[in-house]
Structure formats: C-alpha cells, structure tokens
Coordinates of N, CA and C in Angstrom, one line a residue:
X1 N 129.6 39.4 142.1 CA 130.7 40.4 142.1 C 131.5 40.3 140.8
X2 N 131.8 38.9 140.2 CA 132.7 39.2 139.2 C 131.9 39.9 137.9
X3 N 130.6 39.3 137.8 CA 129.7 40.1 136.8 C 130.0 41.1 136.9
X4 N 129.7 42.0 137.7 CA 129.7 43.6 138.1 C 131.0 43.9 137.3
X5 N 132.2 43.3 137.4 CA 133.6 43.8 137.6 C 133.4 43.9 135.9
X6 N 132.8 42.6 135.1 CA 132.7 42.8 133.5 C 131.8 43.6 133.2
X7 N 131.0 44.0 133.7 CA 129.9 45.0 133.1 C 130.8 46.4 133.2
X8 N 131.2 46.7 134.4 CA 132.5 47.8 134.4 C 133.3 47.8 133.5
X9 N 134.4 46.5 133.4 CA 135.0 46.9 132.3 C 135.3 46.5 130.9
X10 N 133.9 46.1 130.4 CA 132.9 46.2 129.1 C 133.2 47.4 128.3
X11 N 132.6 48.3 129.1 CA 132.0 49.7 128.4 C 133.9 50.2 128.3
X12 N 134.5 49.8 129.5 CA 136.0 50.5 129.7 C 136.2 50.5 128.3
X13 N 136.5 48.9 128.4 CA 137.5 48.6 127.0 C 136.8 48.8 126.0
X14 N 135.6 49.2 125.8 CA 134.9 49.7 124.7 C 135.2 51.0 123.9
X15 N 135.4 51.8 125.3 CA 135.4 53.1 124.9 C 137.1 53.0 124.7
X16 N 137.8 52.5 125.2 CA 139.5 52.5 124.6 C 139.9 51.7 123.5
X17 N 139.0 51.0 123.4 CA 138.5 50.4 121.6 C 138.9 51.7 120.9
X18 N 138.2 52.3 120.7 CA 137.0 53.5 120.2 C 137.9 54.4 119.8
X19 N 138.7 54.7 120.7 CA 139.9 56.3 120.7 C 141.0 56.0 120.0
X20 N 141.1 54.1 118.9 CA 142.2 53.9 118.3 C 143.7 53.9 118.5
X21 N 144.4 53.9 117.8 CA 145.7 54.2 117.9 C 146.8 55.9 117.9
X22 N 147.4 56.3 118.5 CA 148.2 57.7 118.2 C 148.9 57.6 116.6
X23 N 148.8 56.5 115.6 CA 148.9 57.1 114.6 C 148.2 57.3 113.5
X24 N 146.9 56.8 114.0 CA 145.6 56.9 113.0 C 145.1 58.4 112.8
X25 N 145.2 59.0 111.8 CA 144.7 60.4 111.5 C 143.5 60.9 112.2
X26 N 143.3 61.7 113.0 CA 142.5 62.4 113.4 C 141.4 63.0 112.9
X27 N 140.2 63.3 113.2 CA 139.4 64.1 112.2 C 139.0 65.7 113.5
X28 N 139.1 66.6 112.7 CA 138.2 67.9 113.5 C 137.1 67.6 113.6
X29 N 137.1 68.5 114.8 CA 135.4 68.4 115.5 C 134.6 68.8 114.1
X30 N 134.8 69.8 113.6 CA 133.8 70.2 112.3 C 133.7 69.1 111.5
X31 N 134.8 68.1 111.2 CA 134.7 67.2 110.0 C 133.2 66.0 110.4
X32 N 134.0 65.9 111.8 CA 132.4 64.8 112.3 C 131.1 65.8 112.6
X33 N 130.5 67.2 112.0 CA 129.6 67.3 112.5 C 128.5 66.9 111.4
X34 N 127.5 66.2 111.5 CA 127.1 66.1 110.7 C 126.1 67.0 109.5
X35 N 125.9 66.4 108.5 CA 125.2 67.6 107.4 C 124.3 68.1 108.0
X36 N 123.5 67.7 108.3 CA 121.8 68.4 109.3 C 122.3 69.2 109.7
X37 N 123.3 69.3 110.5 CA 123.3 70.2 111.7 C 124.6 71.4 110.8
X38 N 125.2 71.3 109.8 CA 125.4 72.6 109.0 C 124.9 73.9 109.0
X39 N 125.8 74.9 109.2 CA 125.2 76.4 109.1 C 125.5 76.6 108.0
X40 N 124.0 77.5 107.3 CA 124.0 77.7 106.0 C 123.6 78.9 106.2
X41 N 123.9 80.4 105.3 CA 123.0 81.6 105.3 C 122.8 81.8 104.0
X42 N 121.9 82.5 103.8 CA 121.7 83.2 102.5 C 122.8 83.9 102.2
X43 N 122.9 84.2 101.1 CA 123.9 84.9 100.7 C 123.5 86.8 100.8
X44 N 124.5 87.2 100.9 CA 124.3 88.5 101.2 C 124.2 89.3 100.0
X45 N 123.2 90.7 100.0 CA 122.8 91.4 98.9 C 124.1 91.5 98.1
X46 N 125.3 91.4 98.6 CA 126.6 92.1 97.4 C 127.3 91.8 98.4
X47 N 129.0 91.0 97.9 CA 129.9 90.9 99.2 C 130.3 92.4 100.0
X48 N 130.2 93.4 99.4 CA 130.8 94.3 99.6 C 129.3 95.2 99.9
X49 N 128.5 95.3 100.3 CA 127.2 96.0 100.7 C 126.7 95.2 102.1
X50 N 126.3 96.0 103.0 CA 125.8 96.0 103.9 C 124.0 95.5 103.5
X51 N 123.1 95.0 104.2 CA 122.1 95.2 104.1 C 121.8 96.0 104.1
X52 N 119.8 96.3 103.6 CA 119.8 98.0 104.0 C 118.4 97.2 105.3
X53 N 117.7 98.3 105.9 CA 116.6 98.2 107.0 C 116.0 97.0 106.8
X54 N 115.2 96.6 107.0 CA 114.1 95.8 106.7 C 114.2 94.7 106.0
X55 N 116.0 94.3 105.4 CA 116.4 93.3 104.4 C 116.8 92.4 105.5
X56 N 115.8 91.3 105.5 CA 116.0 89.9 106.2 C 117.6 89.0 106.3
X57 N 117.8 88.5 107.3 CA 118.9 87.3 106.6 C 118.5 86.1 107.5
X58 N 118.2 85.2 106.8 CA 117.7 83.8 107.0 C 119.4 82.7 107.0
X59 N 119.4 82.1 108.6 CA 120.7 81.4 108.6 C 119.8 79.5 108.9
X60 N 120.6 79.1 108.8 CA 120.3 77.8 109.5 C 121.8 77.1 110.7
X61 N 121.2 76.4 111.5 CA 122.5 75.9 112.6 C 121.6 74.9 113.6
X62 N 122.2 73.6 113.2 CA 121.7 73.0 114.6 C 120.2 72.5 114.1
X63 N 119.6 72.7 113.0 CA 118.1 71.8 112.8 C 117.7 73.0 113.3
X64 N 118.0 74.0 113.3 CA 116.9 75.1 113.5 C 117.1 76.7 112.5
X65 N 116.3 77.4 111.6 CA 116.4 78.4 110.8 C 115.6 79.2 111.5
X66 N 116.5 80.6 111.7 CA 116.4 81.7 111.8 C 116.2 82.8 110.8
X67 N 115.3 84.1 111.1 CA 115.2 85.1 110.1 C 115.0 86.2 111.2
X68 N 116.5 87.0 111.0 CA 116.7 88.2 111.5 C 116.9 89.4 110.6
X69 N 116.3 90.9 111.1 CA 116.7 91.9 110.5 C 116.5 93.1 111.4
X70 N 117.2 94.1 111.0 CA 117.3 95.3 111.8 C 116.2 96.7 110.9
X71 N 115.1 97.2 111.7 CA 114.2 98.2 111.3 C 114.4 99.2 112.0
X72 N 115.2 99.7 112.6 CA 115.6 101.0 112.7 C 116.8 101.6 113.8
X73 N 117.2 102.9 113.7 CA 118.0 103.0 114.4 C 118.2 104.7 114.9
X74 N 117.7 104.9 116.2 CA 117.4 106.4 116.9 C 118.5 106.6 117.9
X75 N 119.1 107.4 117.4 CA 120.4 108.3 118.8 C 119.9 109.5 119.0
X76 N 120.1 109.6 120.8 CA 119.6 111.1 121.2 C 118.5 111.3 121.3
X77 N 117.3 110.6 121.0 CA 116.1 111.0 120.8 C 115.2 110.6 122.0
X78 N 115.7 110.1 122.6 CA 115.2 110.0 124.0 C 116.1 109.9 125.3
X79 N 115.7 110.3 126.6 CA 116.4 111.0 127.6 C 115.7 110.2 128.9
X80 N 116.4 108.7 128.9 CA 116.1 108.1 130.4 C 116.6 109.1 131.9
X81 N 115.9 108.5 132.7 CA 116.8 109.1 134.2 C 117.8 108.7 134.3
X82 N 118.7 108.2 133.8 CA 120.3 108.8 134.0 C 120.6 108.8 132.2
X83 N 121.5 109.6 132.1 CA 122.1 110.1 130.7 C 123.5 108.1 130.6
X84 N 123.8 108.5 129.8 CA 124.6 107.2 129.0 C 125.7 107.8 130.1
X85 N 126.5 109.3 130.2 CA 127.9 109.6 131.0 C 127.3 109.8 132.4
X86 N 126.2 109.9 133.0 CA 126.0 109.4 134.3 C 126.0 107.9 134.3
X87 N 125.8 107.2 133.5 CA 125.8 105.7 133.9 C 127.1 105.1 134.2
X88 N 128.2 105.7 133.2 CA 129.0 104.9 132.6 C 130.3 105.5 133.4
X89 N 130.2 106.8 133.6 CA 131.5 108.2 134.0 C 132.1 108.4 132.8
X90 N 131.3 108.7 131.5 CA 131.8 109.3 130.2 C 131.4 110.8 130.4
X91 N 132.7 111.1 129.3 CA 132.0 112.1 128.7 C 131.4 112.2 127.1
X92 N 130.5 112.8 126.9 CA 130.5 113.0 125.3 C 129.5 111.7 124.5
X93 N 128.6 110.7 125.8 CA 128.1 109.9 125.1 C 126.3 110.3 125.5
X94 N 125.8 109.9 124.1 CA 124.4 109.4 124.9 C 123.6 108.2 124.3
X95 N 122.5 107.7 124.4 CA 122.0 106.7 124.5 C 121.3 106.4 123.0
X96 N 121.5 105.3 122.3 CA 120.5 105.0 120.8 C 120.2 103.4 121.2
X97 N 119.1 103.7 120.0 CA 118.7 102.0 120.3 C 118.5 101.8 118.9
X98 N 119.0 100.5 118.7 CA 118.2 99.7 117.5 C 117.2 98.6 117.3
X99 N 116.1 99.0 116.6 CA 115.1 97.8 116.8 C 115.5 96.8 116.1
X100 N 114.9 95.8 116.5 CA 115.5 94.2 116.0 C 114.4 93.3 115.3
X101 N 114.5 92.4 115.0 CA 113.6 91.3 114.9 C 113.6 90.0 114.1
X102 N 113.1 89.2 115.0 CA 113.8 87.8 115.2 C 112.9 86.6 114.6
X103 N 112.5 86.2 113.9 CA 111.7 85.1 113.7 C 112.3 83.2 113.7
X104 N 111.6 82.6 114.5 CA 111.8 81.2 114.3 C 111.3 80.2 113.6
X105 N 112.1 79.9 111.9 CA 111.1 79.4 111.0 C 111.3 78.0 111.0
X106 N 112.2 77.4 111.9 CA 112.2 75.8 111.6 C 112.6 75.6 113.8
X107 N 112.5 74.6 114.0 CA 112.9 74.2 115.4 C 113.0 74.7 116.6
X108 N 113.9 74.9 117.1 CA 113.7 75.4 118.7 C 115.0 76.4 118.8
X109 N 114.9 77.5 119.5 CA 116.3 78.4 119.6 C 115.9 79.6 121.0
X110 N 117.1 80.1 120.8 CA 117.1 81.1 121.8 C 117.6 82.2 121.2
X111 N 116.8 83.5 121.5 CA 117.9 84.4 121.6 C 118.4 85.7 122.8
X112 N 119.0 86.5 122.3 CA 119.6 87.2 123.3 C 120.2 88.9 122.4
X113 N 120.0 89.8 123.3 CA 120.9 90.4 122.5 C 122.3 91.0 122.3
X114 N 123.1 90.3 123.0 CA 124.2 90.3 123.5 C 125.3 89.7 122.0
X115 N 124.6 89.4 120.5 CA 125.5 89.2 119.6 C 125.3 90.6 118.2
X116 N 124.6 91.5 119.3 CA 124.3 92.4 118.5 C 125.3 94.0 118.6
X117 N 126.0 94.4 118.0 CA 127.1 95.7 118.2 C 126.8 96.7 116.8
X118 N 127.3 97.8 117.2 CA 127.1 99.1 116.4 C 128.9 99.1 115.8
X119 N 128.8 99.4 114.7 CA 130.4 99.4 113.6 C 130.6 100.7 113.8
X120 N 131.6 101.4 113.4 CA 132.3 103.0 113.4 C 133.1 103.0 112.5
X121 N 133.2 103.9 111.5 CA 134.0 104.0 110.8 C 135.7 104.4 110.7
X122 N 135.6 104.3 112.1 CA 136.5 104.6 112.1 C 137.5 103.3 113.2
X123 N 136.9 102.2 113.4 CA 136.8 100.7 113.4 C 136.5 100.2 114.6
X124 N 136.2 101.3 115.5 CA 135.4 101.1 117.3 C 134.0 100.2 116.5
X125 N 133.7 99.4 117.6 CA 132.4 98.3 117.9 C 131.8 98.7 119.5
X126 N 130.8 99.0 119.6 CA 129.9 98.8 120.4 C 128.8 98.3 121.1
X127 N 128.8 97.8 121.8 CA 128.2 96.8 122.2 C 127.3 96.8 123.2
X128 N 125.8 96.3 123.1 CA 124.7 96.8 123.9 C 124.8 97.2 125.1
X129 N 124.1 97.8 125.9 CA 124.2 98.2 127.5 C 124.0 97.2 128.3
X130 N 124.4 96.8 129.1 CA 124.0 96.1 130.2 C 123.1 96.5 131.0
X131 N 122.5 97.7 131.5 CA 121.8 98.5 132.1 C 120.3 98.7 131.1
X132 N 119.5 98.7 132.2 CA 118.3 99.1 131.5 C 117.4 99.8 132.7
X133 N 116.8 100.6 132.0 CA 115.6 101.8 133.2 C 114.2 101.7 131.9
X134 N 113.0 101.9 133.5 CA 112.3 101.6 133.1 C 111.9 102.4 131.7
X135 N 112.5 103.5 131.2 CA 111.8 104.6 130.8 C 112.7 104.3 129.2
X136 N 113.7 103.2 129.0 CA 114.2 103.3 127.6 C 112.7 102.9 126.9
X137 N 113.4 102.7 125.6 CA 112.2 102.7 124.2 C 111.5 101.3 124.5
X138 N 110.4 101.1 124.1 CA 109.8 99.9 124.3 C 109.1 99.7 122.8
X139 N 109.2 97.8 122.5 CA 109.2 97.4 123.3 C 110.7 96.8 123.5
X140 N 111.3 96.3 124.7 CA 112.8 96.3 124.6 C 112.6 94.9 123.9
X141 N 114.4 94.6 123.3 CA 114.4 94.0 123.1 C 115.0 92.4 124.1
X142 N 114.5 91.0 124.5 CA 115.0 90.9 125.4 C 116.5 90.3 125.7
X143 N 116.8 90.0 127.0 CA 118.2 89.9 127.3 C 118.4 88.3 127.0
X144 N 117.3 87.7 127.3 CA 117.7 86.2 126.6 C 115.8 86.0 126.6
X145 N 115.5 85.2 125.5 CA 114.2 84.2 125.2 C 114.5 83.3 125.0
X146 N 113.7 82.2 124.9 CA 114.2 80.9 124.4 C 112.2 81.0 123.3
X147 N 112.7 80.3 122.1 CA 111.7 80.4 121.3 C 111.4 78.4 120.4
X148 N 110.2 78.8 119.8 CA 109.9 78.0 119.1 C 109.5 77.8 117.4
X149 N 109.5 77.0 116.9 CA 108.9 77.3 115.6 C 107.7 78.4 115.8
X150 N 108.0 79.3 114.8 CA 106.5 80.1 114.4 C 107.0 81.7 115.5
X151 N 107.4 81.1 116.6 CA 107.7 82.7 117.3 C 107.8 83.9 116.9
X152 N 107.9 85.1 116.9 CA 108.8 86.2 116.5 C 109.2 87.0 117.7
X153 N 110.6 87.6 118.3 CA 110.5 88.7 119.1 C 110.8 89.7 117.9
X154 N 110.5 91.3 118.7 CA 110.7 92.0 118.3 C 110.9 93.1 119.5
X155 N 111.9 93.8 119.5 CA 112.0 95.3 120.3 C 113.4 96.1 119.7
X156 N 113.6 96.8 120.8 CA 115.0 97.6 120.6 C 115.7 97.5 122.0
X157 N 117.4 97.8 121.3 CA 118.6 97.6 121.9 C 119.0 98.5 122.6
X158 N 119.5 99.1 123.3 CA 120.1 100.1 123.6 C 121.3 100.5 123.6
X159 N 122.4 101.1 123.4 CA 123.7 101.4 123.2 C 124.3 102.6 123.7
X160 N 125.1 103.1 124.6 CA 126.2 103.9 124.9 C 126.4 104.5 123.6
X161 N 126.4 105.8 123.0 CA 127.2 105.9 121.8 C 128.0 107.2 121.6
X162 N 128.8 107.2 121.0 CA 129.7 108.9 121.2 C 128.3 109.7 121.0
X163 N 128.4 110.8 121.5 CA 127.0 111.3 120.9 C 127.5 112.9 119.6
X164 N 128.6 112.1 119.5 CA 129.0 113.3 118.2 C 129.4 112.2 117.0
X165 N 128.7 111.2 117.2 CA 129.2 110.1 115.6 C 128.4 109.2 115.9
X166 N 128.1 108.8 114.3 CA 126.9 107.9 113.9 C 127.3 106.6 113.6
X167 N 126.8 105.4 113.5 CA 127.5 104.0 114.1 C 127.5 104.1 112.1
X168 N 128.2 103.2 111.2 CA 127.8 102.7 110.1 C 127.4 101.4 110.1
X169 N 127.5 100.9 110.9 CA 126.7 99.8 110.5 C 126.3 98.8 111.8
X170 N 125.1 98.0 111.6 CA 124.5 97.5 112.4 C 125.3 96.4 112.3
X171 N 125.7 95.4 113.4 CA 126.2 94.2 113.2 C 125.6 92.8 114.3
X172 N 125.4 91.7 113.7 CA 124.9 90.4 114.3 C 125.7 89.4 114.0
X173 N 126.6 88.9 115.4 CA 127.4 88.3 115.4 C 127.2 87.0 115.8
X174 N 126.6 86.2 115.4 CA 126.3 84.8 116.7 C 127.3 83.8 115.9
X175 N 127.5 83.3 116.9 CA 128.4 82.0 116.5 C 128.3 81.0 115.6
X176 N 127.1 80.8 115.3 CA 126.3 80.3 113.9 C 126.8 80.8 112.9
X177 N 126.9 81.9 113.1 CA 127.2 82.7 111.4 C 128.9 82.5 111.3
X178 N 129.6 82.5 110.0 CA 131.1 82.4 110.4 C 131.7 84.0 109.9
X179 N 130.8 84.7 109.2 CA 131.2 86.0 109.3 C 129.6 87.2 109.7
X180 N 130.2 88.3 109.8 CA 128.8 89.0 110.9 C 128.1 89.5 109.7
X181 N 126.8 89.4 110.1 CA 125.7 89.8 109.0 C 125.7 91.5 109.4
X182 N 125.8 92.7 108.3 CA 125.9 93.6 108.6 C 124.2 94.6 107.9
X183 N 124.2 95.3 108.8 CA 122.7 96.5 107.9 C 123.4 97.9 108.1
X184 N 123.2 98.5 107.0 CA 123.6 100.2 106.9 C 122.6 101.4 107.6
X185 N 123.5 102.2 108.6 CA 122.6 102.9 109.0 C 122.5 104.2 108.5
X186 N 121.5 104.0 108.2 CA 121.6 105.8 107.1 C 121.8 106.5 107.9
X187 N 122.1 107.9 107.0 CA 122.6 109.1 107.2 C 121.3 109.8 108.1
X188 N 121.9 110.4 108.8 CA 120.9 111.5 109.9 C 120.1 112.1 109.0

C-alpha cells in the first residue's frame, strides 16, 4: 500500500515541480511551439493584389504543407430543385459555386470547406451553403476529407449569393494562415 501511495504522489509532486513559482515569467502558448511545427506561406503575388485563378498558395502548419487554389467561379448558371430564396426565405439571391483545389505535399491533413467565403465590395462575406441537392455542380467539393501525402481533392462550393452583385474576391481562411489568402474574381 505505501508503494502505491509514492508512485501516486511521484508524478503529483512532479507535475507541481514543473508549474514553478507565480513569479517566474511565463511564456505563450506560441513561444513554446516548437519550429517544425511553424506556419509558413509563401508570400503573396503583391501585398496589395489578390491572387488571380489558377495562382497556387503553398502554406505549411503542424509538419504538414498544403497547396491550394481557386479555378473558377459561376453564378446563376445553374438551377437546382429549390432556388437559393426557396431554401433560405430570401429574396433576390441565387446559387454560385467556386471550384477549389487542394493538394497534400508533405504529411497528413484534412480538409473541409467550411474556411472558404466570397468578399463584396462593399464588405459583406459569404459563406458556403450548408445544404446540398443532388443536382448542384459536380464534382462537389467535400464537407470534410481527411488526406495524405500526394492526395489532391478537387470540386466546387456552393454559395447563396445576391443575385444582382458579384463577389470580389475569393477568400481561404483556415486557422493556419494568420491572414486570409485571397483570388480575384473577374469581371462577368
């Protein structure tokens, strides 16, 4: 029994070792994370420019690098069984999608499309549908994967959108990145 009671409170006083004194300086979570595990991105075409289609952005986070980009972007051009204002009780909206694509060039990851939103110039963000019918654009993009070195997904998003204004810019927000990677959507 008395073993037991030291092996218990071993680890105790180990770990109250450990947590120091209240006037020893603290460090942030960030300060202890270590380098490996650093998010790094490429740097962007121009601070002030958006990507354009097809311009990659390669991040790293966590021992694993990513290469995402956005190739295209269709509003109105297709007409599921219910409209965007029968889904939603809008008026004035209908349905666009953006295709995506995701490659995994180093380790293990997941994605989803839920860090993906449409910009407005006039400073509204919109943010993918929750809903999906069988008859949107394919192939979709999905709601969550988990991936590996070498993977790619690829599909499209779907979006609620005013259907009298065009998004300016595509945006990818994931928590990795510390500001959102942006692509420009051209002019109609």
């Amino acid at each position: 029994m008395r073993t037991r009671a030291i092996t218990i409170t071993a680890p105790l006083l180990l770990a109250l070792t450990a947590c120091g004194s209240d006037t020893e300086p603290r460090a942030t979570p960030k300060a202890n994370k270590p380098a490996a595990q650093k998010t790094t991105a490429e740097p962007k075409p121009s601070p002030d420019k958006p990507r354009t289609f097809g311009q990659e952005l390669t991040f790293s986070d966590d021992g694993m690098t990513m290469g995402v980009t956005v190739s295209g972007y269709e509003q109105d051009t297709f007409h599921p069984q219910a409209s965007a204002d029968e889904e939603f009780g809008t008026k004035g909206y209908t349905w666009a999608a953006v295709e995506i694509k995701a490659c995994l060039k180093k380790g293990t990851s997941g994605v989803t499309r839920y860090p993906w939103a449409l910009a407005y110039a006039d400073g509204a963000r919109i943010e993918p549908s929750g809903v999906t019918y069988g008859d949107f654009p394919k192939p979709e993009y999905p709601y969550e994967a988990k991936m590996k070195a070498g993977d790619c997904v690829r599909g499209k998003t779907v979006f609620a959108v005013p259907a009298k204004q065009r998004p300016e810019r595509v945006l990818y927000v994931p928590e990795a990145l510390e500001t959102p990677a942006e692509w420009a959507v051209p002019k109609a």
